[in-house]
Short mmCIF file of N, CA and C in Angstrom, two decimals:
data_model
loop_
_atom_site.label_atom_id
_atom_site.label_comp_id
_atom_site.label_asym_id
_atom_site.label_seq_id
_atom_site.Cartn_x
_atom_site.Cartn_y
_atom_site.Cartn_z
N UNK A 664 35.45 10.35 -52.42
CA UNK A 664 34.47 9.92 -51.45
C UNK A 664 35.16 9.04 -50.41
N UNK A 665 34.90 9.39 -49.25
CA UNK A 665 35.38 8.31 -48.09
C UNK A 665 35.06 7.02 -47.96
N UNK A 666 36.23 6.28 -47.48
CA UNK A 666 35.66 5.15 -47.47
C UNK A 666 34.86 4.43 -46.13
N UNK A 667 34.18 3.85 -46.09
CA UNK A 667 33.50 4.04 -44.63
C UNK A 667 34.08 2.77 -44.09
N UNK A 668 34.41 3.10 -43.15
CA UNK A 668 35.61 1.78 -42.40
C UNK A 668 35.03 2.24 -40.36
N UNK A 669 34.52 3.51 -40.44
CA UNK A 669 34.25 3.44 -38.89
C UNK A 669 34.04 2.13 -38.05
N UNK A 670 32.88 1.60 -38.63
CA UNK A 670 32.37 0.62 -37.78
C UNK A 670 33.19 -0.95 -37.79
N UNK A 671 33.69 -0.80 -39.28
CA UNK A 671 35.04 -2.23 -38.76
C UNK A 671 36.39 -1.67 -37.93
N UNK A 672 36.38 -0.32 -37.96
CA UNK A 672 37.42 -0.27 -37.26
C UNK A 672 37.06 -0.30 -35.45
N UNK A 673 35.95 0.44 -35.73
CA UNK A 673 35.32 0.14 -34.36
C UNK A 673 35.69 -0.89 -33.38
N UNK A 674 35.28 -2.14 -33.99
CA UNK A 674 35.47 -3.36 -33.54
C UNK A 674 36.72 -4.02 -33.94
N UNK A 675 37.74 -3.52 -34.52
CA UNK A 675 38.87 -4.28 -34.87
C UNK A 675 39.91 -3.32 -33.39
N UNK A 676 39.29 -2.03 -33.15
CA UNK A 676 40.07 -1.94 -31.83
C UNK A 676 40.04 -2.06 -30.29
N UNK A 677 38.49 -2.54 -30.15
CA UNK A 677 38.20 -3.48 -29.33
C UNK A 677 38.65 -4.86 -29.34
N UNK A 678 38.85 -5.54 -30.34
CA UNK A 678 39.84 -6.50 -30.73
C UNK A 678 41.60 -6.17 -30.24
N UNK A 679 41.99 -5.46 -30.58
CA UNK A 679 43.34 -4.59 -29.97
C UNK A 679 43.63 -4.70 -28.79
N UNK A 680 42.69 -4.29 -28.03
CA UNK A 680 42.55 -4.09 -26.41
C UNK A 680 42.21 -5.69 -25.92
N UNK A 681 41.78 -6.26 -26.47
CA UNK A 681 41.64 -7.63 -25.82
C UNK A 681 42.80 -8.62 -25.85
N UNK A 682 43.92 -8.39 -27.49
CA UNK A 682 44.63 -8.73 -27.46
C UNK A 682 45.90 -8.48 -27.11
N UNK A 683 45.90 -7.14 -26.08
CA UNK A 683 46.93 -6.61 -24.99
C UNK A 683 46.61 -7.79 -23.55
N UNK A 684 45.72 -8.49 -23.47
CA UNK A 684 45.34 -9.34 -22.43
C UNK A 684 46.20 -10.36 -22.66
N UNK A 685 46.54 -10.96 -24.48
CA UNK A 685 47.36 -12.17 -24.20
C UNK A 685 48.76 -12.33 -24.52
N UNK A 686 49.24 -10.89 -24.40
CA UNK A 686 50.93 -10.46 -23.46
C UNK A 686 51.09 -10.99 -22.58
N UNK A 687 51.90 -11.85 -21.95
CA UNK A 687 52.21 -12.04 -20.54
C UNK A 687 52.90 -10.75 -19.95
N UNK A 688 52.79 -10.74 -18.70
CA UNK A 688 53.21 -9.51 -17.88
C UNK A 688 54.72 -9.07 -18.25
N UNK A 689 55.29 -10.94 -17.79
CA UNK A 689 56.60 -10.52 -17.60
C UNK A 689 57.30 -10.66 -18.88
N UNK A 690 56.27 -10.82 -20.10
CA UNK A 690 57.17 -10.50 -21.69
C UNK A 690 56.91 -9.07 -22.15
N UNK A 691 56.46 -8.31 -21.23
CA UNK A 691 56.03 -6.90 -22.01
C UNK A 691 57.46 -6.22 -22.68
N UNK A 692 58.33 -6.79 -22.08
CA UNK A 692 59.68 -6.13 -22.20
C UNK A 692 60.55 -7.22 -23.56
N UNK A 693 60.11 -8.04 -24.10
CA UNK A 693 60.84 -8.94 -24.59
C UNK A 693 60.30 -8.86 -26.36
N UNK A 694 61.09 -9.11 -27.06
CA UNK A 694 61.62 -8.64 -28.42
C UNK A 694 62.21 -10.03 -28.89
N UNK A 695 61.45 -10.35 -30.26
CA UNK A 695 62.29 -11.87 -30.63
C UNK A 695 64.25 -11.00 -30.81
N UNK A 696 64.74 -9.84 -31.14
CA UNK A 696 65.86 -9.73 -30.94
C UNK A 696 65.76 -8.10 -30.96
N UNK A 697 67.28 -8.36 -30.20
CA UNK A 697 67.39 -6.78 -29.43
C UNK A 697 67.60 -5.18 -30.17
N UNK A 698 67.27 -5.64 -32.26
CA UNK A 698 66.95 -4.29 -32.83
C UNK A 698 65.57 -4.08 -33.21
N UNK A 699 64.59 -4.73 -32.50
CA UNK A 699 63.37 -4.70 -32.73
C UNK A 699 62.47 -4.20 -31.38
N UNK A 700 61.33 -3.72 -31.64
CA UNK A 700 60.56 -3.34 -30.64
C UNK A 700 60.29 -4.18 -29.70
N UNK A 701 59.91 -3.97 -28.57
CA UNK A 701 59.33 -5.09 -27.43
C UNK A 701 57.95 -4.99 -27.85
N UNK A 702 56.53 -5.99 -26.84
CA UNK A 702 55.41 -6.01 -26.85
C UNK A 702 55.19 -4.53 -26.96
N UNK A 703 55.94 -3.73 -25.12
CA UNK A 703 55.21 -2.79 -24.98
C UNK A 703 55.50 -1.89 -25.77
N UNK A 704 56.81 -1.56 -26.37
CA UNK A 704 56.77 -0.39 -27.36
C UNK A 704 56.43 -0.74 -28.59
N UNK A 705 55.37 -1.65 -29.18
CA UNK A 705 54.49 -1.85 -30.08
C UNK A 705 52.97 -0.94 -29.81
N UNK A 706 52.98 -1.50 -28.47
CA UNK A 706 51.97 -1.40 -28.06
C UNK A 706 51.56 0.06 -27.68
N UNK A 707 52.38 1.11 -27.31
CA UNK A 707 52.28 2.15 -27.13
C UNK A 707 52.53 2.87 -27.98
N UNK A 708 53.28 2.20 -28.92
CA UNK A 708 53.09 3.09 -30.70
C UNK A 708 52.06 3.51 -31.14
N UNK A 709 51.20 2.17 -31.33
CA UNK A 709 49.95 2.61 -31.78
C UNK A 709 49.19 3.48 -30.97
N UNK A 710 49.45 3.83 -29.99
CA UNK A 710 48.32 4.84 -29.06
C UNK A 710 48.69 6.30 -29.26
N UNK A 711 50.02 5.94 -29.62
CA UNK A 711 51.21 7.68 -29.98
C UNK A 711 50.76 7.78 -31.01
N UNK A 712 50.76 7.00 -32.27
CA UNK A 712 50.76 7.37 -33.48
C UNK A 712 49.74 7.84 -33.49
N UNK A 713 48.11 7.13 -32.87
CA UNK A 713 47.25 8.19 -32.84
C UNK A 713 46.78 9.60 -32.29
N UNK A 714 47.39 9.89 -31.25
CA UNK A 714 48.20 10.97 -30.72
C UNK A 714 48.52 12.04 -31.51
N UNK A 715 49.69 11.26 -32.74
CA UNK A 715 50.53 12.37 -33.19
C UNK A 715 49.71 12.69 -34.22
N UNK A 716 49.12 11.81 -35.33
CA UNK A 716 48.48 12.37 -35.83
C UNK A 716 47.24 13.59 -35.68
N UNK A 717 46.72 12.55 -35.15
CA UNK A 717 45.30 13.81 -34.36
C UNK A 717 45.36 14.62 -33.66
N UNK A 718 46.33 14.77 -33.21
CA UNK A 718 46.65 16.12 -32.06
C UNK A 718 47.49 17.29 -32.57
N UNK A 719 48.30 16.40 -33.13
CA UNK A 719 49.80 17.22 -33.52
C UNK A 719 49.61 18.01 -35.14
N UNK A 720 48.81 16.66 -36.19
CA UNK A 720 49.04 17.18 -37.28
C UNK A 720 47.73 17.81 -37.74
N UNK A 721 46.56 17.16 -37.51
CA UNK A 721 45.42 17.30 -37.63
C UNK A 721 44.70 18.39 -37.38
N UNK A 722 45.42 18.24 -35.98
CA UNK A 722 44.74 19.48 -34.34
C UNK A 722 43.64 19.30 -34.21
N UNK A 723 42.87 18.24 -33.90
CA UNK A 723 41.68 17.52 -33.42
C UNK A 723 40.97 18.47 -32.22
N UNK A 724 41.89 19.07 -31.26
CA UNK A 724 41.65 19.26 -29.95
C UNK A 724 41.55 19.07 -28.74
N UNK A 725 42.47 17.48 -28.82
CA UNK A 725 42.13 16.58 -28.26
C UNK A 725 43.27 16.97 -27.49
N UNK A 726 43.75 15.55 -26.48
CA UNK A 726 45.11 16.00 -26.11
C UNK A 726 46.11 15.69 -26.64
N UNK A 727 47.40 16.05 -26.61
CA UNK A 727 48.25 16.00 -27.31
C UNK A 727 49.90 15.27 -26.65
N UNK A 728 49.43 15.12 -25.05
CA UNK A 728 50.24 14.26 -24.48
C UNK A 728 50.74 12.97 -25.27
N UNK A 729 52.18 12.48 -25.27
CA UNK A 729 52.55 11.64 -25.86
C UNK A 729 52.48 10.38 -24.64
N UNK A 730 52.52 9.16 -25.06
CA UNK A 730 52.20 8.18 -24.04
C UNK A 730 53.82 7.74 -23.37
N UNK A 731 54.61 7.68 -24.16
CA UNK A 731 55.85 7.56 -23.88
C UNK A 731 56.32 8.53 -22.33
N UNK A 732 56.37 7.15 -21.17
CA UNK A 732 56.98 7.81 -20.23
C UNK A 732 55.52 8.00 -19.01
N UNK A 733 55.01 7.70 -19.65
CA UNK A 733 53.50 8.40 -18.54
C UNK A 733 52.53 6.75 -18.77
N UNK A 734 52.50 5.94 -19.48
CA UNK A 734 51.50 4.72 -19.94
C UNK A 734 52.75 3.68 -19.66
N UNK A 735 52.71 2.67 -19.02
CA UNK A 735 53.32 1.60 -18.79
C UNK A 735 52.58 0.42 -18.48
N UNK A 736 51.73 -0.11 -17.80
CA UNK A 736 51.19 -1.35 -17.73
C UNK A 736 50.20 -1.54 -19.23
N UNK A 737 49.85 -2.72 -18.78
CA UNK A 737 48.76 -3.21 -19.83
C UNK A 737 47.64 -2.73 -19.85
N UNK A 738 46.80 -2.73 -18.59
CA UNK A 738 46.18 -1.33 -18.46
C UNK A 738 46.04 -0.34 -19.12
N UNK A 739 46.82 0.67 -18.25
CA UNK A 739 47.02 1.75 -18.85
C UNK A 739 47.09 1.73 -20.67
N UNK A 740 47.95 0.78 -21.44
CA UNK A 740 47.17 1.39 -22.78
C UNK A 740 46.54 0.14 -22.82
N UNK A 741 45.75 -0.04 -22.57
CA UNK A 741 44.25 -0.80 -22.71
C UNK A 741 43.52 0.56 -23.12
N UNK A 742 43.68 1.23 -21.74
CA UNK A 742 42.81 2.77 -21.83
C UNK A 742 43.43 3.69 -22.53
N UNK A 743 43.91 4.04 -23.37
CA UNK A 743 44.84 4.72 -24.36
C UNK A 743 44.09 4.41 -25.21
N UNK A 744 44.23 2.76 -25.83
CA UNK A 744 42.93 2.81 -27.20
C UNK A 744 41.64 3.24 -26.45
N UNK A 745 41.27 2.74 -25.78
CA UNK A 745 39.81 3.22 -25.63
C UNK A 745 40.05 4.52 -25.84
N UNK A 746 40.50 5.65 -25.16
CA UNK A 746 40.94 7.23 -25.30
C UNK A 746 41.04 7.66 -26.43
N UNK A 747 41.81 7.14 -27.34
CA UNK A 747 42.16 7.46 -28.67
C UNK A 747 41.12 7.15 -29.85
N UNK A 748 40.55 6.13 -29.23
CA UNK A 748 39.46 5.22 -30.73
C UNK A 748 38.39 6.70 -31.08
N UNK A 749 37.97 7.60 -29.72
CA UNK A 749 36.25 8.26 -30.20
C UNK A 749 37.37 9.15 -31.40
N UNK A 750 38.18 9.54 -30.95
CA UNK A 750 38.64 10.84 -31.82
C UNK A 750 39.16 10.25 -33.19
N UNK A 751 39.96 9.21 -33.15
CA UNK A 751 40.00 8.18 -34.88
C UNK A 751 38.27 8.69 -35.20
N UNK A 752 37.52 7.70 -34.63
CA UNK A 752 36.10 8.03 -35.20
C UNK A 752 35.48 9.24 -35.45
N UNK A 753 35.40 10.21 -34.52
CA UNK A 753 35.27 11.50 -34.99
C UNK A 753 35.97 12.10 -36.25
N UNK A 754 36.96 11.67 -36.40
CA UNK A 754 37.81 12.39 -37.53
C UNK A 754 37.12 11.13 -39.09
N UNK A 755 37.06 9.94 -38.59
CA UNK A 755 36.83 9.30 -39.97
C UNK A 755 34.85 9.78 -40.22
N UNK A 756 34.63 9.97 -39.28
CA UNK A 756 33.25 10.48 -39.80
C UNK A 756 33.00 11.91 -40.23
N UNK A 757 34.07 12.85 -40.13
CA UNK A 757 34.08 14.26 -40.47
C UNK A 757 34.68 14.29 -42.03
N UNK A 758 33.34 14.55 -42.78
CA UNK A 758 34.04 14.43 -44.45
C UNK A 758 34.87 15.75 -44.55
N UNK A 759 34.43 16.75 -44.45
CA UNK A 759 35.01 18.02 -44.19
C UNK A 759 37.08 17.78 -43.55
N UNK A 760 37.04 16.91 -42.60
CA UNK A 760 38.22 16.35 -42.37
C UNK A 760 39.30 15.84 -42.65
N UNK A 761 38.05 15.06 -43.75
CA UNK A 761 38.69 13.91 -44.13
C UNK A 761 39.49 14.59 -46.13
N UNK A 762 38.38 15.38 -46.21
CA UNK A 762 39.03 16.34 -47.48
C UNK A 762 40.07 17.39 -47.06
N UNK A 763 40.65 17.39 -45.95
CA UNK A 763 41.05 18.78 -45.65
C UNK A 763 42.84 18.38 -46.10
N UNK A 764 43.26 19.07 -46.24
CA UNK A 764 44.84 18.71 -46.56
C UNK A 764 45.69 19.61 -45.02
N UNK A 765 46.92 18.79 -44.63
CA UNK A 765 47.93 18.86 -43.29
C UNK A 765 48.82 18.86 -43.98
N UNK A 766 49.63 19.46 -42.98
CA UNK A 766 51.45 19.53 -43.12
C UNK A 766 52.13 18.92 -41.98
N UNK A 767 52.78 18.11 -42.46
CA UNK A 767 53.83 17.24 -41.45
C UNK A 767 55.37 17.60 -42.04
N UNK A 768 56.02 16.91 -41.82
CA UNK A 768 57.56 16.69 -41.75
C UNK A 768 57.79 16.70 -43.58
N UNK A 769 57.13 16.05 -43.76
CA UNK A 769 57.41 15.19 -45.14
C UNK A 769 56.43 16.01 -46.29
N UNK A 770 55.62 16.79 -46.02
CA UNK A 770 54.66 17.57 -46.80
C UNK A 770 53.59 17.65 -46.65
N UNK A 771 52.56 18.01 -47.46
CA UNK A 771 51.32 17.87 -47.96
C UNK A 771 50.49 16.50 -47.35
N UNK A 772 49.48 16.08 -46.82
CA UNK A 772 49.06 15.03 -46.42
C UNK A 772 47.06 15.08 -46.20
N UNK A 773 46.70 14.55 -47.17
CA UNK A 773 45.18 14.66 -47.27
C UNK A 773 44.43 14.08 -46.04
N UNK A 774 43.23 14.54 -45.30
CA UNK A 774 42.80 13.53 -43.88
C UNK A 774 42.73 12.36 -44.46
N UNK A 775 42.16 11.77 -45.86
CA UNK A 775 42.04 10.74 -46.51
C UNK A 775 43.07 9.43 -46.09
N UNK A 776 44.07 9.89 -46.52
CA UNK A 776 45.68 9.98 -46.12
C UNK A 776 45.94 9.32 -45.14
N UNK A 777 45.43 10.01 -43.91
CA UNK A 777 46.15 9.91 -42.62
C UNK A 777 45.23 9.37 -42.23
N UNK A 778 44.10 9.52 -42.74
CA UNK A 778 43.13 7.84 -41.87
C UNK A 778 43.27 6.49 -42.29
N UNK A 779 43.63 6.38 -43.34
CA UNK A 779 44.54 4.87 -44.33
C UNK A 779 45.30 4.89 -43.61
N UNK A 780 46.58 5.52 -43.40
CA UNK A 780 47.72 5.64 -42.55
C UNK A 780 47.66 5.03 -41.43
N UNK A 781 46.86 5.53 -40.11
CA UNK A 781 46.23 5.46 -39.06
C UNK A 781 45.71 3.82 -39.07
N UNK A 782 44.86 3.31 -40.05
CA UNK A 782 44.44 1.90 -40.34
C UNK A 782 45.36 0.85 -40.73
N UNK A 783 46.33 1.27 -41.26
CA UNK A 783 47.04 0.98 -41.78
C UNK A 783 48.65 0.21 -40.65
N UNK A 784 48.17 1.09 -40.04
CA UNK A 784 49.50 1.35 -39.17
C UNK A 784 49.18 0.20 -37.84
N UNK A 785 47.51 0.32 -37.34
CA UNK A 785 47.15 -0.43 -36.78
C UNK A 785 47.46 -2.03 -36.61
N UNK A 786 46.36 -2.12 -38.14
CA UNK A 786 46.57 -3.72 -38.75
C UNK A 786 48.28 -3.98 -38.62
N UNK A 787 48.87 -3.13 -39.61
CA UNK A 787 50.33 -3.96 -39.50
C UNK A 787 50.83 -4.35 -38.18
N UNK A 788 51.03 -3.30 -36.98
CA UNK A 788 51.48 -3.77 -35.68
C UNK A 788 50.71 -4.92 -34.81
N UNK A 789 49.83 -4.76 -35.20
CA UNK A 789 48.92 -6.09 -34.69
C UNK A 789 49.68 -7.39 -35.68
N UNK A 790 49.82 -7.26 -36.33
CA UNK A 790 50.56 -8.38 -37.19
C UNK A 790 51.97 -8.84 -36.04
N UNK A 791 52.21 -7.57 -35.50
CA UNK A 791 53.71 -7.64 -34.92
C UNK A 791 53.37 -8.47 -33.96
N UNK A 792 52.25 -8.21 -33.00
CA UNK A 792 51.66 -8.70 -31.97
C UNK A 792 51.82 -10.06 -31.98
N UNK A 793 50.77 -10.54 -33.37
CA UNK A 793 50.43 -12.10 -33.25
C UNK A 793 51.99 -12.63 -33.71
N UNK A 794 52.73 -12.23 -34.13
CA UNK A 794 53.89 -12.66 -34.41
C UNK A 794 54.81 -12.87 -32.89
N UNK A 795 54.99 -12.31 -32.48
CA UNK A 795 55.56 -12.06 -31.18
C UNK A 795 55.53 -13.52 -30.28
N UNK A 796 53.51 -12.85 -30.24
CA UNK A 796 53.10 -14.24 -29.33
C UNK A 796 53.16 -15.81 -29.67
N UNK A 797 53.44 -15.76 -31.24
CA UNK A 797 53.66 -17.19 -32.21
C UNK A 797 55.00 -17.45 -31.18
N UNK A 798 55.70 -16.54 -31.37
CA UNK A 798 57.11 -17.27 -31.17
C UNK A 798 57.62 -17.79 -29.66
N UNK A 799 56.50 -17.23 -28.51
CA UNK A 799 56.55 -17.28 -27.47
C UNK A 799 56.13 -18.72 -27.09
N UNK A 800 55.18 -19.69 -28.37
CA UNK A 800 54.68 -20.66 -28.28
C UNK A 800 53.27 -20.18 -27.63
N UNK A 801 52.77 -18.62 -27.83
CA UNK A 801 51.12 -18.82 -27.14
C UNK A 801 50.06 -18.95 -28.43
N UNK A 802 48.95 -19.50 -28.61
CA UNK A 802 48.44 -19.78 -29.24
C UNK A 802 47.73 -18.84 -29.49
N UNK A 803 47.37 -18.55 -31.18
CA UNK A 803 47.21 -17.50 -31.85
C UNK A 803 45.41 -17.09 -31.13
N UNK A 804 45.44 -15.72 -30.64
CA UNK A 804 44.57 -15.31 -29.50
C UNK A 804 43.05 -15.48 -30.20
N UNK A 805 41.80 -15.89 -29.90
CA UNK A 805 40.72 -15.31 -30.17
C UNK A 805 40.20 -14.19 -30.58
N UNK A 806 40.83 -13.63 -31.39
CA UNK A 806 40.20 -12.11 -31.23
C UNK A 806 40.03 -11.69 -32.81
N UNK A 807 38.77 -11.24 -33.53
CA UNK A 807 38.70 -11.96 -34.92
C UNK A 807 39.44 -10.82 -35.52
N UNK A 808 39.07 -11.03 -37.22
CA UNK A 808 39.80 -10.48 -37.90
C UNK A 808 39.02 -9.42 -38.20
N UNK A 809 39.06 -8.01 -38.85
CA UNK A 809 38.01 -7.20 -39.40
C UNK A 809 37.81 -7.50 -41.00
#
């Protein structure tokens, strides 16, 4: 049985998008050190990863453009989650979906699976986020927890 997470996720990625606001401009590019991701390629992970899943492995129908190379301001993936969130939701509300088994790289992969994954993947980089901005000295953002 699924677990029903739509509606906290709902609002935990409206949370996401608010907390692309307390990046400074000119740290989008900056990394506590130089084998680690910056803000922005955190930040555009998560919009790919939902991408790759739902487009690529899933085949949602959606589009399948990768953000890499085409999404650069804050903006722009501001609107990436918004873009990406209906189809997460569509897929976590499709039980039929969510029972269906995919093939990726690595094997076998239940929708079950890849929507934990997908949640999963979220929360942690947001971890990266507030970490980032700790070290920048900005104060840990308003934006609650789910």
């Amino acid at each position: 049985m699924p677990i029903e997470v739509a509606s906290t996720w709902a609002r935990f990625n409206q949370e996401l998008i608010r907390l692309v606001d307390y990046v400074p401009d000119d740290q989008l590019d900056w990394s506590p050190k130089p084998e680690l991701w910056n803000f922005r390629g955190i930040l555009l992970h998560i919009a790919d990863a939902r991408i790759g899943w739902l487009g690529g492995v899933v085949a949602d129908g959606g589009p399948t453009e990768h953000v890499w190379g085409r999404v650069r301001s804050k903006a722009e993936i501001q609107r990436e989650y918004e873009a990406t969130w209906p189809r997460v939701e569509r897929f976590l509300n499709d039980p039929a979906r969510l029972a269906a088994s995919y093939s990726d790289d690595e094997g076998e992969k239940t929708g079950n699976w890849i929507a934990f994954h997908l949640l999963e993947h979220d929360v942690h980089h947001r971890a990266d986020i507030f970490h980032y901005l700790a070290l920048l000295g900005i104060a840990t953002p308003d934006v609650g927890t789910p």
